[in-house]
Amino acid sequence: MFIREEVLREAEVIKYEGGEIPEVFFWNSYFYLTEPPPKGLGLNLTKEEIQFLKKAVIERYLEIIKRDLTPENIEKPFYRGIKRVIINLRRLKNFAEKEGLESDFRAGLEKIKNWFKIFKTQKSNFQKEKIKELEELLRSF
């Protein structure tokens, strides 16, 4: 599969600078890549390139969920808490279902379950009600 350099760069932006709602960055990237100059690059994206960008959204969601399931981050200013994990997990699931990326969601879900297991081991008394809510949500998938 050939992915053009411009698309690779935009996928990196989505993954590492995609904010808390990566779908917004996906659409910004999509329009930047496809709008004719001077607003954009005027590219005709292939299905593979569009999928590549969408998978970057999933990777971004995994990054922000991992951030909030990393015990060492709790005292840091960028930490958002278990409530944000729940919100982002639901957003990730909805995005994956809407875009036909359920298998990518399932693979990511296994990572999330492992991160959560480690988190619970180290921080069993942290945000107990939200921990329970997250456990129930993970079981529902």
PDB file of C-alpha atoms in Angstrom:
ATOM      1  CA  MET A   1       0.000   0.000   0.000  1.00  0.00           C
ATOM      2  CA  PHE A   2       1.413   3.353  -1.047  1.00  0.00           C
ATOM      3  CA  ILE A   3       0.657   6.353   1.161  1.00  0.00           C
ATOM      4  CA  ARG A   4       1.860   9.740  -0.014  1.00  0.00           C
ATOM      5  CA  GLU A   5       4.204  11.771   2.176  1.00  0.00           C
ATOM      6  CA  GLU A   6       1.602  14.517   2.696  1.00  0.00           C
ATOM      7  CA  VAL A   7      -0.870  11.983   4.059  1.00  0.00           C
ATOM      8  CA  LEU A   8       1.783  10.420   6.296  1.00  0.00           C
ATOM      9  CA  ARG A   9       2.538  13.851   7.756  1.00  0.00           C
ATOM     10  CA  GLU A  10      -1.124  14.577   8.425  1.00  0.00           C
ATOM     11  CA  ALA A  11      -1.552  11.185  10.092  1.00  0.00           C
ATOM     12  CA  GLU A  12       1.336  12.075  12.401  1.00  0.00           C
ATOM     13  CA  VAL A  13      -0.383  15.355  13.257  1.00  0.00           C
ATOM     14  CA  ILE A  14      -3.571  13.473  14.105  1.00  0.00           C
ATOM     15  CA  LYS A  15      -1.709  10.923  16.255  1.00  0.00           C
ATOM     16  CA  TYR A  16       0.496  13.284  18.209  1.00  0.00           C
ATOM     17  CA  GLU A  17      -1.295  16.631  18.156  1.00  0.00           C
ATOM     18  CA  GLY A  18      -4.869  15.479  17.649  1.00  0.00           C
ATOM     19  CA  GLY A  19      -6.247  16.967  20.834  1.00  0.00           C
ATOM     20  CA  GLU A  20      -9.009  15.405  22.872  1.00  0.00           C
ATOM     21  CA  ILE A  21     -11.350  14.860  19.914  1.00  0.00           C
ATOM     22  CA  PRO A  22      -9.206  13.404  17.128  1.00  0.00           C
ATOM     23  CA  GLU A  23     -12.083  13.263  14.625  1.00  0.00           C
ATOM     24  CA  VAL A  24     -11.874  17.050  14.413  1.00  0.00           C
ATOM     25  CA  PHE A  25      -8.227  16.785  13.406  1.00  0.00           C
ATOM     26  CA  PHE A  26      -9.128  14.066  10.909  1.00  0.00           C
ATOM     27  CA  TRP A  27     -11.540  16.408   9.151  1.00  0.00           C
ATOM     28  CA  ASN A  28      -9.074  19.311   9.308  1.00  0.00           C
ATOM     29  CA  SER A  29      -6.453  17.076   7.705  1.00  0.00           C
ATOM     30  CA  TYR A  30      -8.884  15.695   5.162  1.00  0.00           C
ATOM     31  CA  PHE A  31      -9.968  19.141   3.993  1.00  0.00           C
ATOM     32  CA  TYR A  32      -6.410  20.458   3.997  1.00  0.00           C
ATOM     33  CA  LEU A  33      -5.303  17.556   1.821  1.00  0.00           C
ATOM     34  CA  THR A  34      -8.264  17.682  -0.584  1.00  0.00           C
ATOM     35  CA  GLU A  35      -9.214  21.360  -0.890  1.00  0.00           C
ATOM     36  CA  PRO A  36      -7.747  23.013  -3.968  1.00  0.00           C
ATOM     37  CA  PRO A  37      -4.995  25.587  -3.469  1.00  0.00           C
ATOM     38  CA  PRO A  38      -4.580  28.050  -1.883  1.00  0.00           C
ATOM     39  CA  LYS A  39      -6.639  26.551   0.998  1.00  0.00           C
ATOM     40  CA  GLY A  40      -5.294  23.040   0.608  1.00  0.00           C
ATOM     41  CA  LEU A  41      -3.158  20.708  -1.433  1.00  0.00           C
ATOM     42  CA  GLY A  42      -5.837  19.575  -3.873  1.00  0.00           C
ATOM     43  CA  LEU A  43      -5.071  15.859  -3.585  1.00  0.00           C
ATOM     44  CA  ASN A  44      -7.464  13.101  -4.571  1.00  0.00           C
ATOM     45  CA  LEU A  45      -7.072  10.701  -1.673  1.00  0.00           C
ATOM     46  CA  THR A  46      -7.263   6.979  -2.250  1.00  0.00           C
ATOM     47  CA  LYS A  47      -9.445   4.768  -0.057  1.00  0.00           C
ATOM     48  CA  GLU A  48      -6.248   3.447   1.512  1.00  0.00           C
ATOM     49  CA  GLU A  49      -5.068   6.953   2.388  1.00  0.00           C
ATOM     50  CA  ILE A  50      -8.418   7.845   3.938  1.00  0.00           C
ATOM     51  CA  GLN A  51      -8.315   4.613   5.967  1.00  0.00           C
ATOM     52  CA  PHE A  52      -4.770   5.445   7.027  1.00  0.00           C
ATOM     53  CA  LEU A  53      -5.952   8.805   8.380  1.00  0.00           C
ATOM     54  CA  LYS A  54      -8.895   7.173  10.153  1.00  0.00           C
ATOM     55  CA  LYS A  55      -6.582   4.649  11.785  1.00  0.00           C
ATOM     56  CA  ALA A  56      -4.511   7.590  13.028  1.00  0.00           C
ATOM     57  CA  VAL A  57      -7.660   8.766  14.841  1.00  0.00           C
ATOM     58  CA  ILE A  58      -7.853   5.400  16.593  1.00  0.00           C
ATOM     59  CA  GLU A  59      -4.168   5.598  17.503  1.00  0.00           C
ATOM     60  CA  ARG A  60      -4.718   9.083  18.938  1.00  0.00           C
ATOM     61  CA  TYR A  61      -7.618   7.862  21.051  1.00  0.00           C
ATOM     62  CA  LEU A  62      -5.418   5.064  22.340  1.00  0.00           C
ATOM     63  CA  GLU A  63      -2.695   7.578  23.216  1.00  0.00           C
ATOM     64  CA  ILE A  64      -5.018   9.780  25.254  1.00  0.00           C
ATOM     65  CA  ILE A  65      -6.653   6.805  26.962  1.00  0.00           C
ATOM     66  CA  LYS A  66      -3.218   5.413  27.824  1.00  0.00           C
ATOM     67  CA  ARG A  67      -2.214   8.823  29.183  1.00  0.00           C
ATOM     68  CA  ASP A  68      -5.117   8.732  31.622  1.00  0.00           C
ATOM     69  CA  LEU A  69      -4.528   5.091  32.571  1.00  0.00           C
ATOM     70  CA  THR A  70      -0.883   5.706  33.424  1.00  0.00           C
ATOM     71  CA  PRO A  71      -0.615   6.041  37.225  1.00  0.00           C
ATOM     72  CA  GLU A  72       2.526   8.180  36.981  1.00  0.00           C
ATOM     73  CA  ASN A  73       0.506  10.859  35.190  1.00  0.00           C
ATOM     74  CA  ILE A  74      -2.068  11.423  37.937  1.00  0.00           C
ATOM     75  CA  GLU A  75      -0.311  14.437  39.464  1.00  0.00           C
ATOM     76  CA  LYS A  76       0.631  15.972  36.118  1.00  0.00           C
ATOM     77  CA  PRO A  77      -1.303  18.934  34.690  1.00  0.00           C
ATOM     78  CA  PHE A  78      -2.323  17.103  31.509  1.00  0.00           C
ATOM     79  CA  TYR A  79      -3.983  14.221  33.391  1.00  0.00           C
ATOM     80  CA  ARG A  80      -7.768  14.099  32.840  1.00  0.00           C
ATOM     81  CA  GLY A  81      -8.909  11.193  35.023  1.00  0.00           C
ATOM     82  CA  ILE A  82     -10.938   8.022  34.692  1.00  0.00           C
ATOM     83  CA  LYS A  83     -14.051   9.945  33.667  1.00  0.00           C
ATOM     84  CA  ARG A  84     -12.183  11.068  30.540  1.00  0.00           C
ATOM     85  CA  VAL A  85     -11.102   7.481  29.861  1.00  0.00           C
ATOM     86  CA  ILE A  86     -14.764   6.476  29.855  1.00  0.00           C
ATOM     87  CA  ILE A  87     -15.754   9.358  27.570  1.00  0.00           C
ATOM     88  CA  ASN A  88     -12.882   8.713  25.173  1.00  0.00           C
ATOM     89  CA  LEU A  89     -13.488   4.973  25.115  1.00  0.00           C
ATOM     90  CA  ARG A  90     -17.107   5.574  24.106  1.00  0.00           C
ATOM     91  CA  ARG A  91     -16.032   8.067  21.454  1.00  0.00           C
ATOM     92  CA  LEU A  92     -13.469   5.602  20.145  1.00  0.00           C
ATOM     93  CA  LYS A  93     -16.050   2.820  19.933  1.00  0.00           C
ATOM     94  CA  ASN A  94     -18.557   5.073  18.145  1.00  0.00           C
ATOM     95  CA  PHE A  95     -15.944   6.281  15.681  1.00  0.00           C
ATOM     96  CA  ALA A  96     -14.717   2.759  14.934  1.00  0.00           C
ATOM     97  CA  GLU A  97     -18.242   1.452  14.389  1.00  0.00           C
ATOM     98  CA  LYS A  98     -19.204   4.393  12.191  1.00  0.00           C
ATOM     99  CA  GLU A  99     -16.068   4.013  10.062  1.00  0.00           C
ATOM    100  CA  GLY A 100     -16.102   0.212   9.817  1.00  0.00           C
ATOM    101  CA  LEU A 101     -12.954  -0.191  11.906  1.00  0.00           C
ATOM    102  CA  GLU A 102     -14.301  -2.602  14.506  1.00  0.00           C
ATOM    103  CA  SER A 103     -11.292  -4.924  14.249  1.00  0.00           C
ATOM    104  CA  ASP A 104      -8.988  -1.999  15.003  1.00  0.00           C
ATOM    105  CA  PHE A 105     -11.202  -1.129  17.961  1.00  0.00           C
ATOM    106  CA  ARG A 106     -10.990  -4.706  19.251  1.00  0.00           C
ATOM    107  CA  ALA A 107      -7.205  -4.685  19.000  1.00  0.00           C
ATOM    108  CA  GLY A 108      -7.086  -1.363  20.824  1.00  0.00           C
ATOM    109  CA  LEU A 109      -9.511  -2.629  23.443  1.00  0.00           C
ATOM    110  CA  GLU A 110      -7.064  -5.366  24.418  1.00  0.00           C
ATOM    111  CA  LYS A 111      -4.392  -2.731  25.014  1.00  0.00           C
ATOM    112  CA  ILE A 112      -6.809  -0.642  27.064  1.00  0.00           C
ATOM    113  CA  LYS A 113      -7.727  -3.639  29.213  1.00  0.00           C
ATOM    114  CA  ASN A 114      -4.043  -4.284  29.914  1.00  0.00           C
ATOM    115  CA  TRP A 115      -3.386  -0.632  30.809  1.00  0.00           C
ATOM    116  CA  PHE A 116      -6.434  -0.649  33.070  1.00  0.00           C
ATOM    117  CA  LYS A 117      -5.320  -3.837  34.799  1.00  0.00           C
ATOM    118  CA  ILE A 118      -1.958  -2.241  35.613  1.00  0.00           C
ATOM    119  CA  PHE A 119      -3.653   0.976  36.710  1.00  0.00           C
ATOM    120  CA  LYS A 120      -5.996  -0.860  39.098  1.00  0.00           C
ATOM    121  CA  THR A 121      -3.102  -2.809  40.569  1.00  0.00           C
ATOM    122  CA  GLN A 122      -1.231   0.395  41.387  1.00  0.00           C
ATOM    123  CA  LYS A 123      -4.145   2.730  42.205  1.00  0.00           C
ATOM    124  CA  SER A 124      -6.953   0.545  43.551  1.00  0.00           C
ATOM    125  CA  ASN A 125      -8.349   3.324  45.779  1.00  0.00           C
ATOM    126  CA  PHE A 126      -8.305   6.054  43.131  1.00  0.00           C
ATOM    127  CA  GLN A 127     -11.691   7.325  41.868  1.00  0.00           C
ATOM    128  CA  LYS A 128     -13.391   4.101  42.965  1.00  0.00           C
ATOM    129  CA  GLU A 129     -16.811   4.872  41.483  1.00  0.00           C
ATOM    130  CA  LYS A 130     -15.319   5.752  38.108  1.00  0.00           C
ATOM    131  CA  ILE A 131     -13.107   2.655  38.219  1.00  0.00           C
ATOM    132  CA  LYS A 132     -16.221   0.539  38.721  1.00  0.00           C
ATOM    133  CA  GLU A 133     -17.990   2.335  35.867  1.00  0.00           C
ATOM    134  CA  LEU A 134     -15.021   1.739  33.574  1.00  0.00           C
ATOM    135  CA  GLU A 135     -14.910  -1.948  34.550  1.00  0.00           C
ATOM    136  CA  GLU A 136     -18.580  -2.301  33.613  1.00  0.00           C
ATOM    137  CA  LEU A 137     -18.055  -0.489  30.327  1.00  0.00           C
ATOM    138  CA  LEU A 138     -15.110  -2.704  29.399  1.00  0.00           C
ATOM    139  CA  ARG A 139     -17.141  -5.813  30.226  1.00  0.00           C
ATOM    140  CA  SER A 140     -19.957  -4.584  27.971  1.00  0.00           C
ATOM    141  CA  PHE A 141     -17.677  -4.696  24.931  1.00  0.00           C
TER     142      PHE A 141
END
